[in-house]
Amino acid sequence: DKVTILYDAFGESKELTKDWGFSALVEHDGKRILFDSGNNAEIFEHNVKALGVDLTKIDFAVISHRHSDHATGVKYLLKVNPTVTIYVPADGANGFGGMPVPPPFFRPDAGLPAKMRYFGGAPPEHLNSGKLYDTGNIVLVSKMTEVMPGVFLVRTVSEKKGTLELPELTLAIKRPGGLLLVDGCSHAGIEAILEAASSIDPRTEIVFGGLHLVTTPVEEIDALVTSLQTKWKVQRISPGHCTGEPAFARLQKAFGEKYVYAGLGTVVTVD
């Protein structure tokens, strides 16, 4: 298995453009999976081309959640591969469209005159949220889904202030030694994701991506780092994006040789 970081705000490469956001190409069992697409379609295009990645050859894409620093590059993806399957969390008005709007949403009040009522008091039977994209095979994911043998999308929902009710997908690949996880931002918390993924396999071989600790107090980061090692027994960690510099430092110190650097342009082979 191989993971190539296509988009992030840190790294050594002079040819690639750093920006806040995340994207990775995951290669597993002959399949090529695009996970997230960065914050800016032009920068995403530049980095993809500089790394020699052919997006017409990917098997499918996953957008972890609706935030623009993960989803904007979809504009470029659909330009070069308009029929590609893109898995996104079922999430109301997420821009990918197709979610039905439930009738009770309108809270009808029959006492109002028709001119003040939504649809004149007679809403259509089916009303769907709008779409920002005209092409692409958009698949809305509302529960844990095995998209191909041994490859899962783990769905979590944030209970944290600021991102309350935000659904997110984590890519989980079942390997002989445990799971390879790729996170977007871990808005629900990395422990909630590990808990959800444990139904596939309680062992976690390696975690990539954003752990959303960029503004977390250092005491909480220290407690989490300990928990990742002792409770969850995460074997290796390869953090990026919104993990934050204080957490990079603490994770590197705690994991030592089991900390795998994954800056922009890095290709990590998971043996």
Short mmCIF file of the C-alpha atoms (twelve columns), coordinates in Angstrom:
data_MODEL
# 
_entry.id   MODEL 
# 
loop_
_atom_site.group_PDB 
_atom_site.id 
_atom_site.type_symbol 
_atom_site.label_atom_id 
_atom_site.label_alt_id 
_atom_site.label_comp_id 
_atom_site.label_asym_id 
_atom_site.label_seq_id 
_atom_site.Cartn_x 
_atom_site.Cartn_y 
_atom_site.Cartn_z 
_atom_site.pdbx_PDB_model_num 
ATOM 1   C CA . ASP A 1   0.000   0.000  0.000   1 
ATOM 2   C CA . LYS A 2   1.142   3.516  -0.798  1 
ATOM 3   C CA . VAL A 3   -0.014  7.005  0.251   1 
ATOM 4   C CA . THR A 4   1.100   10.156 -1.599  1 
ATOM 5   C CA . ILE A 5   0.361   13.560 -0.054  1 
ATOM 6   C CA . LEU A 6   -0.966  15.847 -2.807  1 
ATOM 7   C CA . TYR A 7   -2.012  18.849 -0.722  1 
ATOM 8   C CA . ASP A 8   -0.873  20.241 2.627   1 
ATOM 9   C CA . ALA A 9   0.667   23.352 4.169   1 
ATOM 10  C CA . PHE A 10  4.067   21.870 5.115   1 
ATOM 11  C CA . GLY A 11  6.706   19.949 3.223   1 
ATOM 12  C CA . GLU A 12  10.165  20.076 1.654   1 
ATOM 13  C CA . SER A 13  9.384   20.116 -2.074  1 
ATOM 14  C CA . LYS A 14  10.257  23.281 -4.007  1 
ATOM 15  C CA . GLU A 15  8.123   22.218 -6.996  1 
ATOM 16  C CA . LEU A 16  4.865   21.927 -5.064  1 
ATOM 17  C CA . THR A 17  2.673   24.741 -3.741  1 
ATOM 18  C CA . LYS A 18  1.820   24.661 -0.043  1 
ATOM 19  C CA . ASP A 19  -1.661  25.707 1.044   1 
ATOM 20  C CA . TRP A 20  -4.023  25.018 3.926   1 
ATOM 21  C CA . GLY A 21  -5.993  21.909 3.050   1 
ATOM 22  C CA . PHE A 22  -5.564  18.199 2.465   1 
ATOM 23  C CA . SER A 23  -5.497  15.627 -0.306  1 
ATOM 24  C CA . ALA A 24  -3.855  12.227 -0.679  1 
ATOM 25  C CA . LEU A 25  -3.655  9.505  -3.306  1 
ATOM 26  C CA . VAL A 26  -4.059  6.064  -1.747  1 
ATOM 27  C CA . GLU A 27  -2.951  3.001  -3.724  1 
ATOM 28  C CA . HIS A 28  -4.179  -0.374 -2.502  1 
ATOM 29  C CA . ASP A 29  -4.495  -3.765 -4.176  1 
ATOM 30  C CA . GLY A 30  -4.134  -2.280 -7.669  1 
ATOM 31  C CA . LYS A 31  -6.743  0.423  -6.974  1 
ATOM 32  C CA . ARG A 32  -6.122  4.177  -6.850  1 
ATOM 33  C CA . ILE A 33  -8.243  6.234  -4.468  1 
ATOM 34  C CA . LEU A 34  -8.251  10.042 -4.267  1 
ATOM 35  C CA . PHE A 35  -8.953  11.139 -0.698  1 
ATOM 36  C CA . ASP A 36  -9.987  14.827 -0.487  1 
ATOM 37  C CA . SER A 37  -8.993  17.485 -3.007  1 
ATOM 38  C CA . GLY A 38  -7.502  20.498 -1.222  1 
ATOM 39  C CA . ASN A 39  -8.530  24.116 -0.820  1 
ATOM 40  C CA . ASN A 40  -7.844  25.608 -4.257  1 
ATOM 41  C CA . ALA A 41  -8.503  23.927 -7.607  1 
ATOM 42  C CA . GLU A 42  -5.547  25.620 -9.349  1 
ATOM 43  C CA . ILE A 43  -3.066  24.646 -6.635  1 
ATOM 44  C CA . PHE A 44  -4.508  21.131 -6.597  1 
ATOM 45  C CA . GLU A 45  -4.053  20.904 -10.375 1 
ATOM 46  C CA . HIS A 46  -0.479  22.192 -10.115 1 
ATOM 47  C CA . ASN A 47  0.502   19.715 -7.391  1 
ATOM 48  C CA . VAL A 48  -1.191  16.751 -9.075  1 
ATOM 49  C CA . LYS A 49  0.613   17.464 -12.352 1 
ATOM 50  C CA . ALA A 50  3.971   18.114 -10.621 1 
ATOM 51  C CA . LEU A 51  3.687   14.729 -8.900  1 
ATOM 52  C CA . GLY A 52  2.747   12.977 -12.146 1 
ATOM 53  C CA . VAL A 53  -0.622  11.782 -10.864 1 
ATOM 54  C CA . ASP A 54  -3.195  10.956 -13.565 1 
ATOM 55  C CA . LEU A 55  -6.658  11.629 -12.137 1 
ATOM 56  C CA . THR A 56  -8.297  9.961  -15.140 1 
ATOM 57  C CA . LYS A 57  -6.886  6.677  -13.805 1 
ATOM 58  C CA . ILE A 58  -8.327  6.791  -10.277 1 
ATOM 59  C CA . ASP A 59  -10.950 4.207  -9.344  1 
ATOM 60  C CA . PHE A 60  -12.956 6.532  -7.117  1 
ATOM 61  C CA . ALA A 61  -12.679 9.587  -4.894  1 
ATOM 62  C CA . VAL A 62  -13.697 10.260 -1.294  1 
ATOM 63  C CA . ILE A 63  -14.459 13.731 0.060   1 
ATOM 64  C CA . SER A 64  -14.258 13.461 3.836   1 
ATOM 65  C CA . HIS A 65  -16.541 16.409 4.619   1 
ATOM 66  C CA . ARG A 66  -18.004 19.542 3.092   1 
ATOM 67  C CA . HIS A 67  -15.369 22.078 4.205   1 
ATOM 68  C CA . SER A 68  -13.769 23.931 1.299   1 
ATOM 69  C CA . ASP A 69  -10.174 23.077 2.279   1 
ATOM 70  C CA . HIS A 70  -10.997 19.460 1.418   1 
ATOM 71  C CA . ALA A 71  -13.562 19.786 -1.361  1 
ATOM 72  C CA . THR A 72  -12.594 22.651 -3.699  1 
ATOM 73  C CA . GLY A 73  -10.291 20.611 -5.949  1 
ATOM 74  C CA . VAL A 74  -13.325 18.570 -7.035  1 
ATOM 75  C CA . LYS A 75  -13.791 21.282 -9.702  1 
ATOM 76  C CA . TYR A 76  -10.517 20.206 -11.318 1 
ATOM 77  C CA . LEU A 77  -11.165 16.485 -10.758 1 
ATOM 78  C CA . LEU A 78  -14.495 16.674 -12.608 1 
ATOM 79  C CA . LYS A 79  -12.916 18.681 -15.423 1 
ATOM 80  C CA . VAL A 80  -10.521 15.825 -16.214 1 
ATOM 81  C CA . ASN A 81  -12.685 12.899 -15.054 1 
ATOM 82  C CA . PRO A 82  -16.367 13.934 -15.302 1 
ATOM 83  C CA . THR A 83  -17.823 10.466 -14.680 1 
ATOM 84  C CA . VAL A 84  -15.718 9.534  -11.634 1 
ATOM 85  C CA . THR A 85  -17.499 8.106  -8.591  1 
ATOM 86  C CA . ILE A 86  -17.189 10.434 -5.600  1 
ATOM 87  C CA . TYR A 87  -18.241 9.270  -2.153  1 
ATOM 88  C CA . VAL A 88  -19.369 12.076 0.155   1 
ATOM 89  C CA . PRO A 89  -21.108 12.062 3.535   1 
ATOM 90  C CA . ALA A 90  -24.879 12.399 3.328   1 
ATOM 91  C CA . ASP A 91  -25.147 15.873 4.772   1 
ATOM 92  C CA . GLY A 92  -28.087 18.036 3.716   1 
ATOM 93  C CA . ALA A 93  -26.903 21.113 1.819   1 
ATOM 94  C CA . ASN A 94  -23.309 19.978 1.327   1 
ATOM 95  C CA . GLY A 95  -23.101 21.216 -2.273  1 
ATOM 96  C CA . PHE A 96  -22.997 17.696 -3.702  1 
ATOM 97  C CA . GLY A 97  -26.770 17.627 -3.713  1 
ATOM 98  C CA . GLY A 98  -29.341 14.903 -3.920  1 
ATOM 99  C CA . MET A 99  -30.326 14.907 -0.247  1 
ATOM 100 C CA . PRO A 100 -34.111 15.043 0.191   1 
ATOM 101 C CA . VAL A 101 -35.387 17.922 2.292   1 
ATOM 102 C CA . PRO A 102 -37.875 16.473 4.809   1 
ATOM 103 C CA . PRO A 103 -41.369 18.077 4.697   1 
ATOM 104 C CA . PRO A 104 -41.475 18.802 8.485   1 
ATOM 105 C CA . PHE A 105 -38.527 21.149 7.845   1 
ATOM 106 C CA . PHE A 106 -41.083 23.739 6.721   1 
ATOM 107 C CA . ARG A 107 -43.206 23.675 9.912   1 
ATOM 108 C CA . PRO A 108 -46.449 24.528 8.134   1 
ATOM 109 C CA . ASP A 109 -48.820 27.096 9.613   1 
ATOM 110 C CA . ALA A 110 -52.228 26.799 7.952   1 
ATOM 111 C CA . GLY A 111 -53.314 30.092 9.554   1 
ATOM 112 C CA . LEU A 112 -51.111 32.108 7.174   1 
ATOM 113 C CA . PRO A 113 -52.436 33.400 3.849   1 
ATOM 114 C CA . ALA A 114 -51.214 31.382 0.848   1 
ATOM 115 C CA . LYS A 115 -48.932 34.201 -0.341  1 
ATOM 116 C CA . MET A 116 -46.910 33.926 2.903   1 
ATOM 117 C CA . ARG A 117 -46.639 30.146 2.866   1 
ATOM 118 C CA . TYR A 118 -43.851 28.095 1.328   1 
ATOM 119 C CA . PHE A 119 -45.026 26.862 -2.076  1 
ATOM 120 C CA . GLY A 120 -48.399 28.443 -1.365  1 
ATOM 121 C CA . GLY A 121 -49.043 25.852 1.320   1 
ATOM 122 C CA . ALA A 122 -48.649 22.932 -1.075  1 
ATOM 123 C CA . PRO A 123 -44.949 21.932 -1.064  1 
ATOM 124 C CA . PRO A 124 -43.814 19.358 -3.648  1 
ATOM 125 C CA . GLU A 125 -43.707 15.754 -2.513  1 
ATOM 126 C CA . HIS A 126 -39.983 15.527 -3.316  1 
ATOM 127 C CA . LEU A 127 -37.617 18.429 -2.725  1 
ATOM 128 C CA . ASN A 128 -33.849 17.898 -2.942  1 
ATOM 129 C CA . SER A 129 -30.924 20.081 -1.915  1 
ATOM 130 C CA . GLY A 130 -29.104 21.797 -4.781  1 
ATOM 131 C CA . LYS A 131 -25.935 20.662 -6.533  1 
ATOM 132 C CA . LEU A 132 -22.803 22.681 -7.214  1 
ATOM 133 C CA . TYR A 133 -21.579 20.090 -9.725  1 
ATOM 134 C CA . ASP A 134 -23.300 18.940 -12.902 1 
ATOM 135 C CA . THR A 135 -21.104 15.895 -13.489 1 
ATOM 136 C CA . GLY A 136 -19.656 13.084 -11.414 1 
ATOM 137 C CA . ASN A 137 -21.311 10.028 -9.972  1 
ATOM 138 C CA . ILE A 138 -21.981 11.362 -6.475  1 
ATOM 139 C CA . VAL A 139 -22.681 8.677  -3.877  1 
ATOM 140 C CA . LEU A 140 -24.061 9.871  -0.537  1 
ATOM 141 C CA . VAL A 141 -22.836 7.785  2.408   1 
ATOM 142 C CA . SER A 142 -25.043 7.634  5.497   1 
ATOM 143 C CA . LYS A 143 -23.468 4.672  7.331   1 
ATOM 144 C CA . MET A 144 -20.336 2.527  7.482   1 
ATOM 145 C CA . THR A 145 -19.876 1.232  3.926   1 
ATOM 146 C CA . GLU A 146 -17.547 -1.349 2.381   1 
ATOM 147 C CA . VAL A 147 -16.880 0.189  -1.047  1 
ATOM 148 C CA . MET A 148 -14.653 -2.651 -2.248  1 
ATOM 149 C CA . PRO A 149 -13.332 -5.773 -0.504  1 
ATOM 150 C CA . GLY A 150 -11.424 -4.686 2.604   1 
ATOM 151 C CA . VAL A 151 -11.898 -0.949 1.914   1 
ATOM 152 C CA . PHE A 152 -14.374 0.859  4.146   1 
ATOM 153 C CA . LEU A 153 -15.736 4.360  4.635   1 
ATOM 154 C CA . VAL A 154 -16.203 4.984  8.354   1 
ATOM 155 C CA . ARG A 155 -18.814 7.650  9.062   1 
ATOM 156 C CA . THR A 156 -18.637 9.765  12.205  1 
ATOM 157 C CA . VAL A 157 -20.575 12.858 13.295  1 
ATOM 158 C CA . SER A 158 -19.002 15.669 15.285  1 
ATOM 159 C CA . GLU A 159 -20.451 16.478 18.700  1 
ATOM 160 C CA . LYS A 160 -17.995 19.334 19.214  1 
ATOM 161 C CA . LYS A 161 -18.818 23.019 19.392  1 
ATOM 162 C CA . GLY A 162 -18.203 24.756 16.072  1 
ATOM 163 C CA . THR A 163 -18.723 21.630 13.970  1 
ATOM 164 C CA . LEU A 164 -21.778 20.202 15.728  1 
ATOM 165 C CA . GLU A 165 -23.565 17.556 13.635  1 
ATOM 166 C CA . LEU A 166 -20.901 17.688 10.872  1 
ATOM 167 C CA . PRO A 167 -20.599 14.212 9.300   1 
ATOM 168 C CA . GLU A 168 -17.224 13.026 8.061   1 
ATOM 169 C CA . LEU A 169 -15.839 9.982  6.254   1 
ATOM 170 C CA . THR A 170 -12.560 8.251  7.127   1 
ATOM 171 C CA . LEU A 171 -10.991 5.772  4.720   1 
ATOM 172 C CA . ALA A 172 -10.192 2.459  6.420   1 
ATOM 173 C CA . ILE A 173 -8.207  -0.267 4.655   1 
ATOM 174 C CA . LYS A 174 -8.075  -3.684 6.297   1 
ATOM 175 C CA . ARG A 175 -4.542  -5.068 6.225   1 
ATOM 176 C CA . PRO A 176 -3.041  -8.199 7.824   1 
ATOM 177 C CA . GLY A 177 -1.571  -6.127 10.668  1 
ATOM 178 C CA . GLY A 178 -4.570  -3.892 11.289  1 
ATOM 179 C CA . LEU A 179 -6.200  -0.851 9.711   1 
ATOM 180 C CA . LEU A 180 -4.657  1.836  7.546   1 
ATOM 181 C CA . LEU A 181 -6.738  4.961  8.278   1 
ATOM 182 C CA . VAL A 182 -6.800  8.196  6.300   1 
ATOM 183 C CA . ASP A 183 -8.558  11.066 8.089   1 
ATOM 184 C CA . GLY A 184 -9.618  14.413 6.686   1 
ATOM 185 C CA . CYS A 185 -9.965  16.535 9.833   1 
ATOM 186 C CA . SER A 186 -11.184 14.146 12.556  1 
ATOM 187 C CA . HIS A 187 -13.861 16.651 13.581  1 
ATOM 188 C CA . ALA A 188 -15.567 13.988 15.712  1 
ATOM 189 C CA . GLY A 189 -12.216 13.326 17.420  1 
ATOM 190 C CA . ILE A 190 -9.653  10.690 16.472  1 
ATOM 191 C CA . GLU A 191 -10.767 8.481  19.375  1 
ATOM 192 C CA . ALA A 192 -14.364 8.495  18.112  1 
ATOM 193 C CA . ILE A 193 -13.064 7.472  14.685  1 
ATOM 194 C CA . LEU A 194 -10.916 4.675  16.157  1 
ATOM 195 C CA . GLU A 195 -13.925 3.477  18.138  1 
ATOM 196 C CA . ALA A 196 -16.121 3.417  15.003  1 
ATOM 197 C CA . ALA A 197 -13.407 1.693  12.942  1 
ATOM 198 C CA . SER A 198 -12.799 -0.950 15.616  1 
ATOM 199 C CA . SER A 199 -15.868 -2.853 14.378  1 
ATOM 200 C CA . ILE A 200 -13.824 -3.630 11.234  1 
ATOM 201 C CA . ASP A 201 -10.625 -4.419 13.157  1 
ATOM 202 C CA . PRO A 202 -9.662  -3.292 16.688  1 
ATOM 203 C CA . ARG A 203 -6.011  -3.018 15.584  1 
ATOM 204 C CA . THR A 204 -4.773  0.181  13.943  1 
ATOM 205 C CA . GLU A 205 -1.593  -0.132 11.936  1 
ATOM 206 C CA . ILE A 206 -1.186  3.499  10.822  1 
ATOM 207 C CA . VAL A 207 -3.149  6.771  10.839  1 
ATOM 208 C CA . PHE A 208 -2.698  9.452  8.157   1 
ATOM 209 C CA . GLY A 209 -4.176  12.940 7.841   1 
ATOM 210 C CA . GLY A 210 -5.578  15.678 10.027  1 
ATOM 211 C CA . LEU A 211 -6.276  15.118 13.711  1 
ATOM 212 C CA . HIS A 212 -7.702  18.614 14.357  1 
ATOM 213 C CA . LEU A 213 -5.562  19.461 17.377  1 
ATOM 214 C CA . VAL A 214 -4.353  22.797 15.993  1 
ATOM 215 C CA . THR A 215 -6.079  24.816 18.745  1 
ATOM 216 C CA . THR A 216 -6.337  22.070 21.386  1 
ATOM 217 C CA . PRO A 217 -4.706  22.856 24.788  1 
ATOM 218 C CA . VAL A 218 -1.389  21.029 25.180  1 
ATOM 219 C CA . GLU A 219 -2.594  19.176 28.296  1 
ATOM 220 C CA . GLU A 220 -5.377  17.618 26.224  1 
ATOM 221 C CA . ILE A 221 -2.926  16.788 23.428  1 
ATOM 222 C CA . ASP A 222 -0.643  15.028 25.943  1 
ATOM 223 C CA . ALA A 223 -3.552  12.988 27.288  1 
ATOM 224 C CA . LEU A 224 -4.643  12.052 23.763  1 
ATOM 225 C CA . VAL A 225 -1.124  11.013 22.715  1 
ATOM 226 C CA . THR A 226 -0.948  8.701  25.735  1 
ATOM 227 C CA . SER A 227 -4.383  7.291  24.915  1 
ATOM 228 C CA . LEU A 228 -3.416  6.624  21.284  1 
ATOM 229 C CA . GLN A 229 -0.471  4.556  22.504  1 
ATOM 230 C CA . THR A 230 -1.901  2.781  25.545  1 
ATOM 231 C CA . LYS A 231 -5.651  2.460  24.976  1 
ATOM 232 C CA . TRP A 232 -5.823  2.303  21.176  1 
ATOM 233 C CA . LYS A 233 -2.356  0.819  20.606  1 
ATOM 234 C CA . VAL A 234 -1.891  2.753  17.350  1 
ATOM 235 C CA . GLN A 235 1.245   1.208  15.843  1 
ATOM 236 C CA . ARG A 236 2.362   4.117  13.642  1 
ATOM 237 C CA . ILE A 237 1.198   7.676  13.079  1 
ATOM 238 C CA . SER A 238 1.617   9.899  10.043  1 
ATOM 239 C CA . PRO A 239 -0.185  13.164 10.821  1 
ATOM 240 C CA . GLY A 240 -0.767  16.165 8.586   1 
ATOM 241 C CA . HIS A 241 -3.021  19.134 7.859   1 
ATOM 242 C CA . CYS A 242 -4.904  20.399 10.949  1 
ATOM 243 C CA . THR A 243 -3.034  18.222 13.473  1 
ATOM 244 C CA . GLY A 244 -1.113  21.359 14.526  1 
ATOM 245 C CA . GLU A 245 2.539   22.004 15.327  1 
ATOM 246 C CA . PRO A 246 2.236   21.396 19.101  1 
ATOM 247 C CA . ALA A 247 0.711   17.971 18.344  1 
ATOM 248 C CA . PHE A 248 3.317   17.215 15.626  1 
ATOM 249 C CA . ALA A 249 6.037   17.785 18.249  1 
ATOM 250 C CA . ARG A 250 4.371   15.675 20.939  1 
ATOM 251 C CA . LEU A 251 3.442   12.831 18.603  1 
ATOM 252 C CA . GLN A 252 6.963   12.719 17.165  1 
ATOM 253 C CA . LYS A 253 8.493   12.591 20.645  1 
ATOM 254 C CA . ALA A 254 6.092   9.902  21.866  1 
ATOM 255 C CA . PHE A 255 6.108   7.669  18.774  1 
ATOM 256 C CA . GLY A 256 9.794   8.055  17.892  1 
ATOM 257 C CA . GLU A 257 10.629  5.770  14.963  1 
ATOM 258 C CA . LYS A 258 6.921   4.952  14.646  1 
ATOM 259 C CA . TYR A 259 6.235   8.579  13.655  1 
ATOM 260 C CA . VAL A 260 6.106   8.676  9.839   1 
ATOM 261 C CA . TYR A 261 6.699   12.093 8.262   1 
ATOM 262 C CA . ALA A 262 4.083   12.941 5.619   1 
ATOM 263 C CA . GLY A 263 4.595   16.495 4.355   1 
ATOM 264 C CA . LEU A 264 3.400   17.676 0.950   1 
ATOM 265 C CA . GLY A 265 4.813   15.466 -1.820  1 
ATOM 266 C CA . THR A 266 5.825   12.647 0.519   1 
ATOM 267 C CA . VAL A 267 5.217   9.099  -0.717  1 
ATOM 268 C CA . VAL A 268 4.745   6.673  2.167   1 
ATOM 269 C CA . THR A 269 4.939   2.962  1.410   1 
ATOM 270 C CA . VAL A 270 3.183   0.884  4.057   1 
ATOM 271 C CA . ASP A 271 4.810   -2.542 3.943   1 
# 
